[in-house]
GROMACS .gro file of N, CA and C in nm:
model
  441
    1UNK      N    1   4.853   3.264   3.883
    1UNK     CA    2   4.930   3.105   3.914
    1UNK      C    3   4.887   2.985   3.825
    2UNK      N    4   4.996   2.964   3.677
    2UNK     CA    5   4.935   2.915   3.668
    2UNK      C    6   4.936   2.682   3.725
    3UNK      N    7   4.901   2.581   3.642
    3UNK     CA    8   4.910   2.443   3.659
    3UNK      C    9   5.066   2.457   3.699
    4UNK      N   10   5.096   2.489   3.655
    4UNK     CA   11   5.252   2.435   3.618
    4UNK      C   12   5.306   2.498   3.797
    5UNK      N   13   5.281   2.594   3.842
    5UNK     CA   14   5.347   2.692   3.969
    5UNK      C   15   5.250   2.563   4.098
    6UNK      N   16   5.152   2.551   4.036
    6UNK     CA   17   5.058   2.498   4.211
    6UNK      C   18   5.167   2.358   4.159
    7UNK      N   19   5.219   2.303   4.103
    7UNK     CA   20   5.241   2.145   4.153
    7UNK      C   21   5.359   2.152   4.145
    8UNK      N   22   5.473   2.244   4.097
    8UNK     CA   23   5.548   2.270   4.162
    8UNK      C   24   5.622   2.217   4.026
    9UNK      N   25   5.638   2.161   3.955
    9UNK     CA   26   5.708   2.211   3.831
    9UNK      C   27   5.773   2.287   3.735
   10UNK      N   28   5.857   2.300   3.746
   10UNK     CA   29   5.987   2.451   3.715
   10UNK      C   30   5.933   2.451   3.533
   11UNK      N   31   5.922   2.562   3.554
   11UNK     CA   32   5.853   2.644   3.397
   11UNK      C   33   5.974   2.558   3.290
   12UNK      N   34   5.967   2.520   3.197
   12UNK     CA   35   6.002   2.490   3.054
   12UNK      C   36   5.976   2.609   2.924
   13UNK      N   37   6.072   2.631   2.850
   13UNK     CA   38   6.026   2.683   2.780
   13UNK      C   39   5.992   2.607   2.575
   14UNK      N   40   5.897   2.540   2.614
   14UNK     CA   41   5.824   2.445   2.517
   14UNK      C   42   5.716   2.475   2.389
   15UNK      N   43   5.791   2.482   2.282
   15UNK     CA   44   5.705   2.531   2.248
   15UNK      C   45   5.577   2.452   2.154
   16UNK      N   46   5.430   2.554   2.178
   16UNK     CA   47   5.270   2.461   2.173
   16UNK      C   48   5.286   2.397   2.058
   17UNK      N   49   5.207   2.330   2.095
   17UNK     CA   50   5.175   2.230   2.024
   17UNK      C   51   5.057   2.275   1.884
   18UNK      N   52   5.097   2.248   1.785
   18UNK     CA   53   5.003   2.366   1.727
   18UNK      C   54   4.806   2.331   1.696
   19UNK      N   55   4.789   2.335   1.668
   19UNK     CA   56   4.686   2.356   1.715
   19UNK      C   57   4.607   2.279   1.553
   20UNK      N   58   4.517   2.150   1.601
   20UNK     CA   59   4.439   2.098   1.399
   20UNK      C   60   4.360   2.186   1.420
   21UNK      N   61   4.392   2.193   1.270
   21UNK     CA   62   4.258   2.250   1.175
   21UNK      C   63   4.154   2.150   1.175
   22UNK      N   64   4.028   2.300   1.196
   22UNK     CA   65   3.917   2.172   1.158
   22UNK      C   66   3.833   2.253   1.035
   23UNK      N   67   3.839   2.103   0.894
   23UNK     CA   68   3.739   2.183   0.790
   23UNK      C   69   3.637   2.238   0.839
   24UNK      N   70   3.580   2.368   0.713
   24UNK     CA   71   3.444   2.382   0.733
   24UNK      C   72   3.336   2.268   0.715
   25UNK      N   73   3.254   2.284   0.729
   25UNK     CA   74   3.160   2.252   0.757
   25UNK      C   75   3.042   2.237   0.624
   26UNK      N   76   3.027   2.076   0.562
   26UNK     CA   77   2.962   2.132   0.403
   26UNK      C   78   2.864   2.147   0.428
   27UNK      N   79   2.837   2.196   0.308
   27UNK     CA   80   2.683   2.251   0.230
   27UNK      C   81   2.592   2.139   0.180
   28UNK      N   82   2.506   2.181   0.194
   28UNK     CA   83   2.440   2.110   0.227
   28UNK      C   84   2.386   2.132   0.094
   29UNK      N   85   2.315   2.070  -0.059
   29UNK     CA   86   2.288   2.115  -0.211
   29UNK      C   87   2.155   2.149  -0.143
   30UNK      N   88   2.065   2.193  -0.265
   30UNK     CA   89   1.929   2.323  -0.197
   30UNK      C   90   1.836   2.218  -0.197
   31UNK      N   91   1.854   2.140  -0.247
   31UNK     CA   92   1.715   1.978  -0.215
   31UNK      C   93   1.728   1.888  -0.111
   32UNK      N   94   1.852   1.892  -0.064
   32UNK     CA   95   1.848   1.816   0.039
   32UNK      C   96   1.843   1.894   0.212
   33UNK      N   97   1.836   1.996   0.217
   33UNK     CA   98   1.861   2.074   0.303
   33UNK      C   99   1.713   2.135   0.433
   34UNK      N  100   1.574   2.029   0.374
   34UNK     CA  101   1.509   2.030   0.433
   34UNK      C  102   1.414   2.178   0.470
   35UNK      N  103   1.504   2.268   0.431
   35UNK     CA  104   1.440   2.372   0.416
   35UNK      C  105   1.404   2.453   0.266
   36UNK      N  106   1.460   2.393   0.185
   36UNK     CA  107   1.410   2.409   0.023
   36UNK      C  108   1.249   2.409   0.055
   37UNK      N  109   1.177   2.429  -0.072
   37UNK     CA  110   1.055   2.430  -0.093
   37UNK      C  111   1.040   2.291  -0.135
   38UNK      N  112   0.904   2.167  -0.100
   38UNK     CA  113   0.904   2.047  -0.154
   38UNK      C  114   0.876   2.029  -0.256
   39UNK      N  115   0.819   2.003  -0.380
   39UNK     CA  116   0.731   1.942  -0.456
   39UNK      C  117   0.629   1.912  -0.433
   40UNK      N  118   0.478   1.906  -0.433
   40UNK     CA  119   0.404   1.872  -0.387
   40UNK      C  120   0.404   1.715  -0.401
   41UNK      N  121   0.449   1.633  -0.547
   41UNK     CA  122   0.452   1.484  -0.485
   41UNK      C  123   0.543   1.451  -0.390
   42UNK      N  124   0.652   1.550  -0.345
   42UNK     CA  125   0.770   1.535  -0.274
   42UNK      C  126   0.754   1.399  -0.174
   43UNK      N  127   0.617   1.420  -0.074
   43UNK     CA  128   0.624   1.359   0.099
   43UNK      C  129   0.550   1.249   0.029
   44UNK      N  130   0.525   1.278  -0.110
   44UNK     CA  131   0.388   1.133  -0.133
   44UNK      C  132   0.448   0.960  -0.129
   45UNK      N  133   0.399   0.907  -0.038
   45UNK     CA  134   0.473   0.760  -0.112
   45UNK      C  135   0.409   0.696  -0.223
   46UNK      N  136   0.530   0.660  -0.333
   46UNK     CA  137   0.483   0.602  -0.408
   46UNK      C  138   0.437   0.403  -0.474
   47UNK      N  139   0.467   0.366  -0.305
   47UNK     CA  140   0.393   0.255  -0.316
   47UNK      C  141   0.534   0.168  -0.394
   48UNK      N  142   0.611   0.187  -0.456
   48UNK     CA  143   0.669   0.109  -0.505
   48UNK      C  144   0.858   0.056  -0.367
   49UNK      N  145   0.912   0.030  -0.417
   49UNK     CA  146   0.988  -0.069  -0.305
   49UNK      C  147   1.124  -0.001  -0.378
   50UNK      N  148   1.152   0.027  -0.265
   50UNK     CA  149   1.348   0.092  -0.285
   50UNK      C  150   1.405   0.004  -0.365
   51UNK      N  151   1.514   0.028  -0.429
   51UNK     CA  152   1.594   0.012  -0.536
   51UNK      C  153   1.524  -0.052  -0.678
   52UNK      N  154   1.381  -0.107  -0.677
   52UNK     CA  155   1.341  -0.143  -0.772
   52UNK      C  156   1.325  -0.014  -0.916
   53UNK      N  157   1.371  -0.013  -1.024
   53UNK     CA  158   1.323   0.033  -1.116
   53UNK      C  159   1.118   0.047  -1.137
   54UNK      N  160   1.116   0.192  -1.155
   54UNK     CA  161   0.987   0.221  -1.215
   54UNK      C  162   0.940   0.172  -1.300
   55UNK      N  163   0.818   0.040  -1.293
   55UNK     CA  164   0.768  -0.052  -1.442
   55UNK      C  165   0.686   0.089  -1.512
   56UNK      N  166   0.668   0.019  -1.581
   56UNK     CA  167   0.663   0.115  -1.747
   56UNK      C  168   0.481   0.127  -1.687
   57UNK      N  169   0.420   0.211  -1.804
   57UNK     CA  170   0.273   0.180  -1.723
   57UNK      C  171   0.203   0.117  -1.864
   58UNK      N  172   0.148   0.035  -1.813
   58UNK     CA  173   0.059  -0.056  -1.887
   58UNK      C  174  -0.059  -0.096  -1.888
   59UNK      N  175  -0.079  -0.155  -1.956
   59UNK     CA  176  -0.237  -0.118  -2.007
   59UNK      C  177  -0.335  -0.241  -2.033
   60UNK      N  178  -0.291  -0.373  -1.901
   60UNK     CA  179  -0.344  -0.476  -1.868
   60UNK      C  180  -0.407  -0.408  -1.734
   61UNK      N  181  -0.601  -0.452  -1.744
   61UNK     CA  182  -0.635  -0.449  -1.600
   61UNK      C  183  -0.573  -0.453  -1.512
   62UNK      N  184  -0.668  -0.356  -1.411
   62UNK     CA  185  -0.569  -0.405  -1.252
   62UNK      C  186  -0.685  -0.544  -1.226
   63UNK      N  187  -0.624  -0.576  -1.142
   63UNK     CA  188  -0.703  -0.728  -1.063
   63UNK      C  189  -0.819  -0.649  -0.948
   64UNK      N  190  -0.839  -0.547  -0.923
   64UNK     CA  191  -0.968  -0.492  -0.884
   64UNK      C  192  -1.080  -0.505  -0.985
   65UNK      N  193  -1.030  -0.474  -1.170
   65UNK     CA  194  -1.103  -0.428  -1.260
   65UNK      C  195  -1.108  -0.617  -1.284
   66UNK      N  196  -1.013  -0.705  -1.290
   66UNK     CA  197  -1.044  -0.841  -1.334
   66UNK      C  198  -1.120  -0.915  -1.224
   67UNK      N  199  -1.103  -0.926  -1.038
   67UNK     CA  200  -1.207  -0.968  -1.001
   67UNK      C  201  -1.352  -0.901  -1.018
   68UNK      N  202  -1.387  -0.828  -1.035
   68UNK     CA  203  -1.462  -0.669  -0.994
   68UNK      C  204  -1.559  -0.821  -1.128
   69UNK      N  205  -1.496  -0.760  -1.322
   69UNK     CA  206  -1.565  -0.870  -1.397
   69UNK      C  207  -1.576  -1.024  -1.396
   70UNK      N  208  -1.479  -1.098  -1.255
   70UNK     CA  209  -1.522  -1.244  -1.244
   70UNK      C  210  -1.671  -1.254  -1.237
   71UNK      N  211  -1.648  -1.188  -1.099
   71UNK     CA  212  -1.765  -1.155  -1.017
   71UNK      C  213  -1.908  -1.127  -1.047
   72UNK      N  214  -1.944  -1.054  -1.224
   72UNK     CA  215  -2.003  -1.039  -1.259
   72UNK      C  216  -2.069  -1.129  -1.327
   73UNK      N  217  -1.905  -1.183  -1.414
   73UNK     CA  218  -2.034  -1.296  -1.441
   73UNK      C  219  -2.071  -1.431  -1.409
   74UNK      N  220  -2.023  -1.445  -1.273
   74UNK     CA  221  -2.086  -1.560  -1.225
   74UNK      C  222  -2.213  -1.580  -1.163
   75UNK      N  223  -2.279  -1.707  -1.177
   75UNK     CA  224  -2.394  -1.688  -1.125
   75UNK      C  225  -2.400  -1.712  -0.994
   76UNK      N  226  -2.309  -1.795  -0.896
   76UNK     CA  227  -2.332  -1.870  -0.811
   76UNK      C  228  -2.172  -1.791  -0.749
   77UNK      N  229  -2.181  -1.761  -0.544
   77UNK     CA  230  -2.091  -1.758  -0.498
   77UNK      C  231  -1.943  -1.780  -0.532
   78UNK      N  232  -1.839  -1.713  -0.537
   78UNK     CA  233  -1.647  -1.803  -0.510
   78UNK      C  234  -1.674  -1.732  -0.441
   79UNK      N  235  -1.541  -1.821  -0.366
   79UNK     CA  236  -1.430  -1.840  -0.300
   79UNK      C  237  -1.280  -1.726  -0.319
   80UNK      N  238  -1.261  -1.694  -0.250
   80UNK     CA  239  -1.126  -1.593  -0.312
   80UNK      C  240  -1.055  -1.712  -0.342
   81UNK      N  241  -1.016  -1.858  -0.264
   81UNK     CA  242  -0.952  -1.915  -0.431
   81UNK      C  243  -0.974  -1.967  -0.510
   82UNK      N  244  -1.094  -1.980  -0.537
   82UNK     CA  245  -1.156  -2.027  -0.663
   82UNK      C  246  -1.137  -1.891  -0.779
   83UNK      N  247  -1.159  -1.783  -0.670
   83UNK     CA  248  -1.157  -1.688  -0.776
   83UNK      C  249  -0.992  -1.642  -0.859
   84UNK      N  250  -0.902  -1.706  -0.735
   84UNK     CA  251  -0.739  -1.657  -0.788
   84UNK      C  252  -0.708  -1.737  -0.872
   85UNK      N  253  -0.754  -1.927  -0.918
   85UNK     CA  254  -0.757  -2.060  -0.946
   85UNK      C  255  -0.797  -2.016  -1.090
   86UNK      N  256  -0.865  -1.928  -1.121
   86UNK     CA  257  -0.941  -1.890  -1.293
   86UNK      C  258  -0.896  -1.749  -1.323
   87UNK      N  259  -0.839  -1.701  -1.231
   87UNK     CA  260  -0.787  -1.527  -1.231
   87UNK      C  261  -0.604  -1.593  -1.330
   88UNK      N  262  -0.602  -1.690  -1.251
   88UNK     CA  263  -0.388  -1.696  -1.255
   88UNK      C  264  -0.361  -1.813  -1.402
   89UNK      N  265  -0.537  -1.952  -1.411
   89UNK     CA  266  -0.537  -1.986  -1.570
   89UNK      C  267  -0.518  -1.885  -1.690
   90UNK      N  268  -0.637  -1.778  -1.706
   90UNK     CA  269  -0.697  -1.714  -1.776
   90UNK      C  270  -0.543  -1.559  -1.780
   91UNK      N  271  -0.459  -1.572  -1.674
   91UNK     CA  272  -0.349  -1.422  -1.744
   91UNK      C  273  -0.228  -1.506  -1.622
   92UNK      N  274  -0.216  -1.630  -1.700
   92UNK     CA  275  -0.073  -1.656  -1.660
   92UNK      C  276   0.105  -1.609  -1.575
   93UNK      N  277   0.101  -1.473  -1.708
   93UNK     CA  278   0.192  -1.408  -1.652
   93UNK      C  279   0.202  -1.326  -1.596
   94UNK      N  280   0.048  -1.319  -1.475
   94UNK     CA  281   0.044  -1.217  -1.346
   94UNK      C  282   0.059  -1.328  -1.232
   95UNK      N  283   0.142  -1.302  -1.144
   95UNK     CA  284   0.149  -1.339  -1.022
   95UNK      C  285   0.030  -1.336  -0.925
   96UNK      N  286  -0.066  -1.434  -0.920
   96UNK     CA  287  -0.197  -1.383  -0.849
   96UNK      C  288  -0.194  -1.444  -0.734
   97UNK      N  289  -0.200  -1.366  -0.621
   97UNK     CA  290  -0.151  -1.462  -0.492
   97UNK      C  291  -0.311  -1.454  -0.440
   98UNK      N  292  -0.317  -1.540  -0.334
   98UNK     CA  293  -0.513  -1.579  -0.306
   98UNK      C  294  -0.539  -1.467  -0.223
   99UNK      N  295  -0.387  -1.464  -0.101
   99UNK     CA  296  -0.436  -1.310   0.003
   99UNK      C  297  -0.463  -1.212  -0.036
  100UNK      N  298  -0.405  -1.104  -0.180
  100UNK     CA  299  -0.449  -1.022  -0.256
  100UNK      C  300  -0.553  -1.064  -0.287
  101UNK      N  301  -0.600  -1.143  -0.343
  101UNK     CA  302  -0.740  -1.167  -0.421
  101UNK      C  303  -0.829  -1.129  -0.277
  102UNK      N  304  -0.795  -1.196  -0.163
  102UNK     CA  305  -0.867  -1.192  -0.064
  102UNK      C  306  -0.907  -1.008  -0.005
  103UNK      N  307  -0.820  -0.968  -0.039
  103UNK     CA  308  -0.800  -0.817  -0.008
  103UNK      C  309  -0.912  -0.758  -0.090
  104UNK      N  310  -0.887  -0.759  -0.243
  104UNK     CA  311  -0.916  -0.689  -0.350
  104UNK      C  312  -1.048  -0.703  -0.292
  105UNK      N  313  -1.109  -0.861  -0.269
  105UNK     CA  314  -1.230  -0.881  -0.232
  105UNK      C  315  -1.331  -0.799  -0.136
  106UNK      N  316  -1.263  -0.756  -0.049
  106UNK     CA  317  -1.285  -0.744   0.116
  106UNK      C  318  -1.280  -0.578   0.066
  107UNK      N  319  -1.224  -0.496  -0.019
  107UNK     CA  320  -1.208  -0.348  -0.075
  107UNK      C  321  -1.318  -0.351  -0.134
  108UNK      N  322  -1.371  -0.458  -0.203
  108UNK     CA  323  -1.494  -0.437  -0.325
  108UNK      C  324  -1.574  -0.462  -0.178
  109UNK      N  325  -1.599  -0.561  -0.145
  109UNK     CA  326  -1.734  -0.517   0.024
  109UNK      C  327  -1.718  -0.407   0.095
  110UNK      N  328  -1.629  -0.358   0.118
  110UNK     CA  329  -1.670  -0.236   0.154
  110UNK      C  330  -1.723  -0.105   0.132
  111UNK      N  331  -1.640  -0.089  -0.041
  111UNK     CA  332  -1.735  -0.017  -0.123
  111UNK      C  333  -1.858  -0.038  -0.229
  112UNK      N  334  -1.911  -0.131  -0.142
  112UNK     CA  335  -2.042  -0.175  -0.195
  112UNK      C  336  -2.052  -0.274  -0.354
  113UNK      N  337  -1.922  -0.298  -0.372
  113UNK     CA  338  -1.925  -0.363  -0.542
  113UNK      C  339  -1.937  -0.474  -0.532
  114UNK      N  340  -1.946  -0.582  -0.387
  114UNK     CA  341  -1.910  -0.705  -0.393
  114UNK      C  342  -1.964  -0.714  -0.241
  115UNK      N  343  -2.062  -0.814  -0.216
  115UNK     CA  344  -2.118  -0.905  -0.118
  115UNK      C  345  -2.056  -1.026  -0.096
  116UNK      N  346  -2.112  -1.047   0.042
  116UNK     CA  347  -2.019  -1.161   0.064
  116UNK      C  348  -2.034  -1.192   0.186
  117UNK      N  349  -2.105  -1.392   0.157
  117UNK     CA  350  -2.154  -1.408   0.273
  117UNK      C  351  -2.132  -1.523   0.305
  118UNK      N  352  -2.108  -1.612   0.421
  118UNK     CA  353  -2.057  -1.720   0.509
  118UNK      C  354  -2.150  -1.811   0.501
  119UNK      N  355  -2.087  -1.945   0.493
  119UNK     CA  356  -2.127  -2.048   0.490
  119UNK      C  357  -1.994  -2.143   0.571
  120UNK      N  358  -2.036  -2.168   0.719
  120UNK     CA  359  -1.966  -2.180   0.843
  120UNK      C  360  -1.829  -2.128   0.784
  121UNK      N  361  -1.741  -2.177   0.788
  121UNK     CA  362  -1.538  -2.099   0.790
  121UNK      C  363  -1.563  -2.053   0.679
  122UNK      N  364  -1.601  -2.096   0.532
  122UNK     CA  365  -1.539  -2.043   0.454
  122UNK      C  366  -1.674  -1.974   0.389
  123UNK      N  367  -1.563  -1.812   0.339
  123UNK     CA  368  -1.618  -1.720   0.268
  123UNK      C  369  -1.690  -1.719   0.133
  124UNK      N  370  -1.762  -1.699   0.083
  124UNK     CA  371  -1.816  -1.659  -0.058
  124UNK      C  372  -1.840  -1.553  -0.100
  125UNK      N  373  -1.826  -1.457  -0.217
  125UNK     CA  374  -1.839  -1.342  -0.263
  125UNK      C  375  -1.908  -1.361  -0.410
  126UNK      N  376  -2.055  -1.263  -0.418
  126UNK     CA  377  -2.065  -1.266  -0.498
  126UNK      C  378  -2.080  -1.090  -0.559
  127UNK      N  379  -2.094  -1.063  -0.689
  127UNK     CA  380  -2.106  -0.872  -0.763
  127UNK      C  381  -2.238  -0.837  -0.679
  128UNK      N  382  -2.218  -0.726  -0.612
  128UNK     CA  383  -2.339  -0.669  -0.580
  128UNK      C  384  -2.407  -0.635  -0.726
  129UNK      N  385  -2.611  -0.582  -0.666
  129UNK     CA  386  -2.695  -0.599  -0.789
  129UNK      C  387  -2.593  -0.417  -0.828
  130UNK      N  388  -2.558  -0.398  -0.898
  130UNK     CA  389  -2.475  -0.323  -0.970
  130UNK      C  390  -2.549  -0.173  -1.019
  131UNK      N  391  -2.698  -0.224  -1.096
  131UNK     CA  392  -2.795  -0.181  -1.154
  131UNK      C  393  -2.865  -0.105  -1.034
  132UNK      N  394  -2.876  -0.128  -0.927
  132UNK     CA  395  -2.909  -0.038  -0.859
  132UNK      C  396  -2.795   0.083  -0.740
  133UNK      N  397  -2.832   0.211  -0.755
  133UNK     CA  398  -2.748   0.320  -0.667
  133UNK      C  399  -2.755   0.179  -0.567
  134UNK      N  400  -2.600   0.250  -0.481
  134UNK     CA  401  -2.653   0.209  -0.269
  134UNK      C  402  -2.705   0.256  -0.226
  135UNK      N  403  -2.767   0.416  -0.216
  135UNK     CA  404  -2.869   0.416  -0.140
  135UNK      C  405  -3.000   0.334  -0.137
  136UNK      N  406  -3.017   0.332  -0.298
  136UNK     CA  407  -3.146   0.201  -0.386
  136UNK      C  408  -3.176   0.142  -0.287
  137UNK      N  409  -3.057  -0.034  -0.292
  137UNK     CA  410  -3.019  -0.143  -0.247
  137UNK      C  411  -3.046  -0.073  -0.114
  138UNK      N  412  -3.030   0.046   0.031
  138UNK     CA  413  -3.071  -0.014   0.105
  138UNK      C  414  -3.169   0.049   0.173
  139UNK      N  415  -3.234   0.076   0.067
  139UNK     CA  416  -3.376   0.097   0.073
  139UNK      C  417  -3.476   0.027   0.094
  140UNK      N  418  -3.424  -0.058   0.019
  140UNK     CA  419  -3.510  -0.177  -0.152
  140UNK      C  420  -3.492  -0.268   0.075
  141UNK      N  421  -3.386  -0.283   0.140
  141UNK     CA  422  -3.347  -0.465   0.222
  141UNK      C  423  -3.403  -0.378   0.303
  142UNK      N  424  -3.449  -0.256   0.322
  142UNK     CA  425  -3.466  -0.193   0.502
  142UNK      C  426  -3.640  -0.205   0.477
  143UNK      N  427  -3.654  -0.186   0.363
  143UNK     CA  428  -3.872  -0.202   0.384
  143UNK      C  429  -3.922  -0.334   0.340
  144UNK      N  430  -3.995  -0.388   0.476
  144UNK     CA  431  -4.053  -0.590   0.516
  144UNK      C  432  -4.170  -0.553   0.395
  145UNK      N  433  -4.141  -0.685   0.325
  145UNK     CA  434  -4.228  -0.690   0.246
  145UNK      C  435  -4.409  -0.721   0.268
  146UNK      N  436  -4.423  -0.666   0.271
  146UNK     CA  437  -4.576  -0.690   0.297
  146UNK      C  438  -4.675  -0.689   0.183
  147UNK      N  439  -4.713  -0.833   0.220
  147UNK     CA  440  -4.797  -0.966   0.108
  147UNK      C  441  -4.884  -0.957   0.173
   0.00000   0.00000   0.00000
């Protein structure tokens, strides 16, 4: 018994509507499927923003190098703002921001290539003593002076 008979509707001989055909699923390209083997650099982030063309490699020194050299040339501690001002004057084509210089300085401190001192609310940086390796620096600082 079909539904029409159960409802009491007379059966008509209407031709069934044609069934819509569904197109076959599209096949993905081998590189986009995720099952293909990726190159070693495929999952690494490049640090470049999407939509920007890749910059040509330049021979100019990195900001880390500039900051490290500037600190090495100074005889007094310098703040991040002072370093930014000087580097901005020395390299007018570079957009150097204080926040980036401060982050760079903190990275140098973390690698024992610079030292941080606080005077009140201000933070000043100096170059580390590059003549001693880091292990020798900690030993000389840890030993009390016996005079």
